[in-house]
Tab-separated table of C-alpha atoms in Angstrom:
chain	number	residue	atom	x	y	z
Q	1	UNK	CA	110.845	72.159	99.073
Q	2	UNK	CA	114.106	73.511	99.670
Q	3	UNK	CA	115.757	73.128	103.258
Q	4	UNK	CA	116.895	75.915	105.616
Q	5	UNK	CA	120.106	78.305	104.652
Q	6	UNK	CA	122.747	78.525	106.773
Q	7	UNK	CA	122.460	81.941	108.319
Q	8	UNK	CA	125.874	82.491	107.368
Q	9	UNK	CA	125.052	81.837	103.805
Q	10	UNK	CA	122.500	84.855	103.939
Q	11	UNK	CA	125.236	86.931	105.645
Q	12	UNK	CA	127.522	86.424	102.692
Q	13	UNK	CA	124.471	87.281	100.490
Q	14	UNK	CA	124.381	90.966	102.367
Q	15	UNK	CA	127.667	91.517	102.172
Q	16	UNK	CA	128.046	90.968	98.288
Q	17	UNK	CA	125.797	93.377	98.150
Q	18	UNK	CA	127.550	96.312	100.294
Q	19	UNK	CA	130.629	94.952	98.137
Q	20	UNK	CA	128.199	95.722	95.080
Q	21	UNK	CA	128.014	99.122	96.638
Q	22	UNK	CA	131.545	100.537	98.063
Q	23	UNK	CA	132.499	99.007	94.811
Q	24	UNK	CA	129.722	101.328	92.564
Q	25	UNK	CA	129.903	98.488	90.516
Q	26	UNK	CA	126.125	98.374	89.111
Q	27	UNK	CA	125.984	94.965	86.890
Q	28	UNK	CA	127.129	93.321	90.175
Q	29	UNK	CA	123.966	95.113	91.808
Q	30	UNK	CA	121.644	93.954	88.952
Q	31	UNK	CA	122.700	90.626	89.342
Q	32	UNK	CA	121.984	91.084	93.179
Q	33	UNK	CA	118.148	91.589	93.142
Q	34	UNK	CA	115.746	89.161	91.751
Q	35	UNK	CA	114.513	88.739	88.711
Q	36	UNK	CA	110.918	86.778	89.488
Q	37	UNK	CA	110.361	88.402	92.597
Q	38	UNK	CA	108.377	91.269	93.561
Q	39	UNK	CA	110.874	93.831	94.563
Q	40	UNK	CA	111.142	96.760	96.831
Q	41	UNK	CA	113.435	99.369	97.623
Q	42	UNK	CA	113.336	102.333	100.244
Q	43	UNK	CA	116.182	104.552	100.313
Q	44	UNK	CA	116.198	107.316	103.402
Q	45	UNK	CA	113.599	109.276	102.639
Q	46	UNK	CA	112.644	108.568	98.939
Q	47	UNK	CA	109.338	107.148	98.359
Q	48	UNK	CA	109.436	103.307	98.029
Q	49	UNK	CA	110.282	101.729	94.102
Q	50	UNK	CA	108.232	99.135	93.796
Q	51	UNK	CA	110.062	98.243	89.988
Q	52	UNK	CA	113.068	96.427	89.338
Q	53	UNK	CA	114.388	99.052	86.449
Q	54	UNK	CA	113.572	101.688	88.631
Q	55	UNK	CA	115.172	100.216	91.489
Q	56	UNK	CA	118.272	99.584	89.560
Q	57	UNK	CA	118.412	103.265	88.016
Q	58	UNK	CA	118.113	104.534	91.761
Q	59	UNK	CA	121.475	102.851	92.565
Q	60	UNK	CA	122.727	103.733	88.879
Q	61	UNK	CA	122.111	107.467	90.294
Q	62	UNK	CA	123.490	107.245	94.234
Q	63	UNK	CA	126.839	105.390	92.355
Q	64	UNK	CA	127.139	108.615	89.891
Q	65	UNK	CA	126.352	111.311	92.990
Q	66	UNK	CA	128.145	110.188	95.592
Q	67	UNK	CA	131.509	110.963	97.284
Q	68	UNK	CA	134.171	108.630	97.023
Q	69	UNK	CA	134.194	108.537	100.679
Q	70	UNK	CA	130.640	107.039	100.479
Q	71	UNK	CA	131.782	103.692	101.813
Q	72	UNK	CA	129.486	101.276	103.762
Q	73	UNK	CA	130.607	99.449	106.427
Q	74	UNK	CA	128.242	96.473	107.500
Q	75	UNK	CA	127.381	95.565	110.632
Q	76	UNK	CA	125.345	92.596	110.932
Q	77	UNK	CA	122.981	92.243	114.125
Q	78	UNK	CA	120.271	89.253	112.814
Q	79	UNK	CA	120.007	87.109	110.048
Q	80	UNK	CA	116.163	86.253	110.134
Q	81	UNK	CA	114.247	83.421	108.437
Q	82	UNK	CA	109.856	83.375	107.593
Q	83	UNK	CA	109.453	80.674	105.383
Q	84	UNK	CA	111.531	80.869	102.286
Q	85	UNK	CA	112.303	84.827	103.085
Q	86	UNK	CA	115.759	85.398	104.598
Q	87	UNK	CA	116.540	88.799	106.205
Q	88	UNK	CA	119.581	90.742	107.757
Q	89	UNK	CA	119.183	93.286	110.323
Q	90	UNK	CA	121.932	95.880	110.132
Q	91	UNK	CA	124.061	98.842	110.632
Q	92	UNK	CA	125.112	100.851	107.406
Q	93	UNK	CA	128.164	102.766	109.279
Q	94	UNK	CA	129.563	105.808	106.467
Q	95	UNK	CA	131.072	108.840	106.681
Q	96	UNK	CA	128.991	111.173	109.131
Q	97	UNK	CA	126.064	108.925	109.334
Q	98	UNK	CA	124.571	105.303	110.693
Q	99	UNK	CA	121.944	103.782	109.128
Q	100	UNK	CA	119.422	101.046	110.436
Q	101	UNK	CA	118.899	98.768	107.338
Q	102	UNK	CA	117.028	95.793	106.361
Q	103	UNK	CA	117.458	93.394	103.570
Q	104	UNK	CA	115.443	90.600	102.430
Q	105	UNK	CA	116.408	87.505	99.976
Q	106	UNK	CA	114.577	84.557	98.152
Q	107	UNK	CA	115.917	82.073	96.540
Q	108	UNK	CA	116.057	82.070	92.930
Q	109	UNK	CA	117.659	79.135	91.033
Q	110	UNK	CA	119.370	78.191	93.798
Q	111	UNK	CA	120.847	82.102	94.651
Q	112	UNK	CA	119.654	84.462	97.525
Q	113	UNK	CA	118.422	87.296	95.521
Q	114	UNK	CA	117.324	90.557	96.966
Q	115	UNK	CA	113.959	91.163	97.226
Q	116	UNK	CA	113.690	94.182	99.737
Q	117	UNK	CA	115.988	97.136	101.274
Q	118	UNK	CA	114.831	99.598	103.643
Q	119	UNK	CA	117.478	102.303	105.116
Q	120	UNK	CA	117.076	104.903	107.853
Q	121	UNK	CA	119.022	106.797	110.068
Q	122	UNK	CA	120.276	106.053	113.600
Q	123	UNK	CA	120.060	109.221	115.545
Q	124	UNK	CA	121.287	107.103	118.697
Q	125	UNK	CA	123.391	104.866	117.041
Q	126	UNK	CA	125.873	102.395	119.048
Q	127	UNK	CA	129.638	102.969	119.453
Q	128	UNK	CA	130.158	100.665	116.656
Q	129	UNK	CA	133.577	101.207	116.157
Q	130	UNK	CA	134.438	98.550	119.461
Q	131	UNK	CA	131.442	96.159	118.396
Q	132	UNK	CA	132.176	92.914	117.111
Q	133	UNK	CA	131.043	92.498	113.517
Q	134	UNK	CA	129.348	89.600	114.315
Q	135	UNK	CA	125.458	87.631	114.417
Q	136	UNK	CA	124.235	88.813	117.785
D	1	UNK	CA	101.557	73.865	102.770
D	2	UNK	CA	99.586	77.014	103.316
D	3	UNK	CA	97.653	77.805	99.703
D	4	UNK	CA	98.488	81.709	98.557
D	5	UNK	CA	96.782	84.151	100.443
D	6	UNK	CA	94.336	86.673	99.609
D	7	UNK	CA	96.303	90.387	99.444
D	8	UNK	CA	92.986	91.590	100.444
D	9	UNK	CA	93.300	89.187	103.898
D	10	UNK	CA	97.233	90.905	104.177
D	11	UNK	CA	96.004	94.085	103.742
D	12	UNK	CA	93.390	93.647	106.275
D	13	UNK	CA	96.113	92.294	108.827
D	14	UNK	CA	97.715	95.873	107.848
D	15	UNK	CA	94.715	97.943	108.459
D	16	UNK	CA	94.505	96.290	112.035
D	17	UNK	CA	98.022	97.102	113.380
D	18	UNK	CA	96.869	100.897	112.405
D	19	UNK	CA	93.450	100.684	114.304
D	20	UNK	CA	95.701	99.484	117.502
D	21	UNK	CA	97.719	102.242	116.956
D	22	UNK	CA	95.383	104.562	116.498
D	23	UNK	CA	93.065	103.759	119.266
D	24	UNK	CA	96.327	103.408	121.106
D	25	UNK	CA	95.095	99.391	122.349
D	26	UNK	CA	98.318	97.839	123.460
D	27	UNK	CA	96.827	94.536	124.153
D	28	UNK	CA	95.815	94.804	120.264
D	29	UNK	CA	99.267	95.828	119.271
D	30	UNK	CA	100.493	92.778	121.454
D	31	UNK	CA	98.281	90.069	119.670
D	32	UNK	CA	99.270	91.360	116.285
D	33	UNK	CA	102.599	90.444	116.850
D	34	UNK	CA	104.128	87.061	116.176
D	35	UNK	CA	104.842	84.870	119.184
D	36	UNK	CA	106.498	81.855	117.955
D	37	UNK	CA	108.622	83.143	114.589
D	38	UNK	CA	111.640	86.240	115.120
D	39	UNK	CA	110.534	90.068	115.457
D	40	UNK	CA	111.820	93.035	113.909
D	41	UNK	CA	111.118	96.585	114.723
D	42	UNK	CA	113.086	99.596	113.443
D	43	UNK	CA	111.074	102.677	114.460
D	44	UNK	CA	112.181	106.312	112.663
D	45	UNK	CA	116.029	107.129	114.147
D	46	UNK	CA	115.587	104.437	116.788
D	47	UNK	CA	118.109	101.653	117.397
D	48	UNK	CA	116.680	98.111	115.337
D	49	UNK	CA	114.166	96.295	118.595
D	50	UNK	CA	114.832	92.621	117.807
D	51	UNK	CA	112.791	91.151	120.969
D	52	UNK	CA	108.979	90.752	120.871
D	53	UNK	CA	109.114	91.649	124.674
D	54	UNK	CA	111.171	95.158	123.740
D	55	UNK	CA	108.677	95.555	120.563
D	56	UNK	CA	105.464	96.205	123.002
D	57	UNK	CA	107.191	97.684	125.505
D	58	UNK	CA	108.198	100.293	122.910
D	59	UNK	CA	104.488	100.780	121.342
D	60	UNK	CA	103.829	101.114	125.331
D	61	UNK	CA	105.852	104.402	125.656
D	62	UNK	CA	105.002	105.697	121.933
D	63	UNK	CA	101.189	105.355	123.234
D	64	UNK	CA	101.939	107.114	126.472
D	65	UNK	CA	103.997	110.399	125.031
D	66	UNK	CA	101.834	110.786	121.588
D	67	UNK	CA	99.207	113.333	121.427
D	68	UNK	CA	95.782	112.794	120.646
D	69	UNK	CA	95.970	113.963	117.085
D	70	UNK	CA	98.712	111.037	116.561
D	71	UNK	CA	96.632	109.201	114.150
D	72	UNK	CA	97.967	107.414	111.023
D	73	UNK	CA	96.112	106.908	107.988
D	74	UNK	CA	97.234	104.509	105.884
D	75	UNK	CA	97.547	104.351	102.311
D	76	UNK	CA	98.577	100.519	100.480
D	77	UNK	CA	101.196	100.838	97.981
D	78	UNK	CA	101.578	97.253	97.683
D	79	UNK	CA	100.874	93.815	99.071
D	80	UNK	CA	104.075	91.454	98.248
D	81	UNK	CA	104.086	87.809	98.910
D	82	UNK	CA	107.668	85.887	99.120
D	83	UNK	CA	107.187	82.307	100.354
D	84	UNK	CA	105.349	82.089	103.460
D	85	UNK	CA	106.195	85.710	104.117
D	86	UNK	CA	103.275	88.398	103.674
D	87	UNK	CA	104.670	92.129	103.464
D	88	UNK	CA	102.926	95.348	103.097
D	89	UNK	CA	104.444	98.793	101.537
D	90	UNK	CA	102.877	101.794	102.684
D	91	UNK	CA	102.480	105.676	103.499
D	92	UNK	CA	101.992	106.482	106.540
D	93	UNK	CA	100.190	109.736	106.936
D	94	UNK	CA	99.702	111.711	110.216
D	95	UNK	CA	100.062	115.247	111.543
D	96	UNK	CA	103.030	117.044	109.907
D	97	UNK	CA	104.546	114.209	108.270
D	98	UNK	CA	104.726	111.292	105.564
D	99	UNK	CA	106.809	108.484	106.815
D	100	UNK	CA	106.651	105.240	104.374
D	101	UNK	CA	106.415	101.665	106.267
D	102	UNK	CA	107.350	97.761	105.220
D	103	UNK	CA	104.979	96.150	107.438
D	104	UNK	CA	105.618	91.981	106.928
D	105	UNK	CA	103.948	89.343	108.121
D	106	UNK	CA	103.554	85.455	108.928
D	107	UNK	CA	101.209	82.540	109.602
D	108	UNK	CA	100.987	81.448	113.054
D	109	UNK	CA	98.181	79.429	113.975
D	110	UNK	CA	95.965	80.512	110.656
D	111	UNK	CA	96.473	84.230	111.599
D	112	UNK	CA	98.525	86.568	109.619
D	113	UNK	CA	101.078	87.803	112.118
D	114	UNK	CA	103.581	90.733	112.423
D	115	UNK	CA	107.138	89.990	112.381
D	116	UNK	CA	108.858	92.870	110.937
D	117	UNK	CA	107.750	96.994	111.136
D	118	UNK	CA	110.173	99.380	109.701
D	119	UNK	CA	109.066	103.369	109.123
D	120	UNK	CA	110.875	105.862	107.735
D	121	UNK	CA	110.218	109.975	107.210
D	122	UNK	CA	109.392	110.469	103.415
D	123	UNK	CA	110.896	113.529	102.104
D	124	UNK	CA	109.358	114.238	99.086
D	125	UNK	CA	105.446	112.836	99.783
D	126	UNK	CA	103.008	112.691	96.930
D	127	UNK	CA	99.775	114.601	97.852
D	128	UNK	CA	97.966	111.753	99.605
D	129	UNK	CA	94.802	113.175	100.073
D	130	UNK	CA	93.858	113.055	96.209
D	131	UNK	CA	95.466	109.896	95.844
D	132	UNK	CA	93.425	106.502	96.248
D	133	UNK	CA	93.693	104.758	99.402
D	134	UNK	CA	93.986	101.168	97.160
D	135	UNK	CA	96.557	98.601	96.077
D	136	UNK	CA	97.886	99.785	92.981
């Protein structure tokens, strides 16, 4: 049995992989999800990829299409724990948009792998410019 | 330790939270959620709802101001299992719209228990009504 993660250890885990994206950099994103895991990925208003390839290709595609602008700013509001699943709560902040998001980690040889993102639009999204970007 | 648990047991915890909604039973809705382990709940555009108290009383005002054709049917893309953690990925089909749901769950007490909802619009649906309402 493995003991509890520091929350903060799961926070770093998120942000490597919003790092992974405002840096289009997809071999850091591969390494990101997990490998023995079932996986899952939602993007705003795709239907869900339930395969890791598949998954992979999607952000393969988003890195090609989008603007350089495209940049994700993180806002963490919970770092949750069920057993041996770890998930953030957050706020994808871009260019003309906020997103509610959730991601979801397991460990996997001793890493926090990604095992689940969901994204969706805020249509009453917080000033978050003068929030902290802090646990809540 | 818990043993593994039956996907057909998770996907029956699934199917529940849709009867509640669907009959619109709040007390239902409140006993599906879990009381002891942290809550979740990112409905479509709304802020993230990260207090179990907040969680009903939103369901409360979703039952109040729906009309009576609000039903959902639910289709099971998957049942995942990640630990101790129990999560669902489906469509969620109702009047006018496709949105697609993570729906995860815990053990509390030997009952499978919600702890996370997140739904999201689906803009590009497959035609659910030839599809097969099973895990795939």
């Amino acid at each position: 049995m493995i003991s509890t993660i520091d929350p903060a250890v799961v926070e770093f885990a998120n942000e490597a992989f919003y790092l992974a994206f405002n840096s289009g950099n997809l071999a850091a994103m591969a390494d990101l999800w997990a490998a023995d895991s079932p996986v899952s990925c939602i993007h705003p208003g795709w239907r869900p990829l339930l395969d890791r390839d598949e998954i992979l290709q999607s952000w393969a595609r988003i890195f090609q299409n989008r603007g350089e602008d495209r940049q994700i700013h993180c806002h963490t509001l919970r770092v949750m724990n069920h057993g041996q699943c770890y998930s953030v709560i957050c706020y994808e902040q871009m260019a003309g948009a906020v997103l509610v998001a959730m991601n979801s980690f397991v460990l996997e040889s001793g890493e926090l792998k990604l095992v689940h993102h969901q994204g969706g639009q805020c249509m009453d999204p917080p000033d978050l410019d003068s929030a902290p970007q802090t646990i809540q």
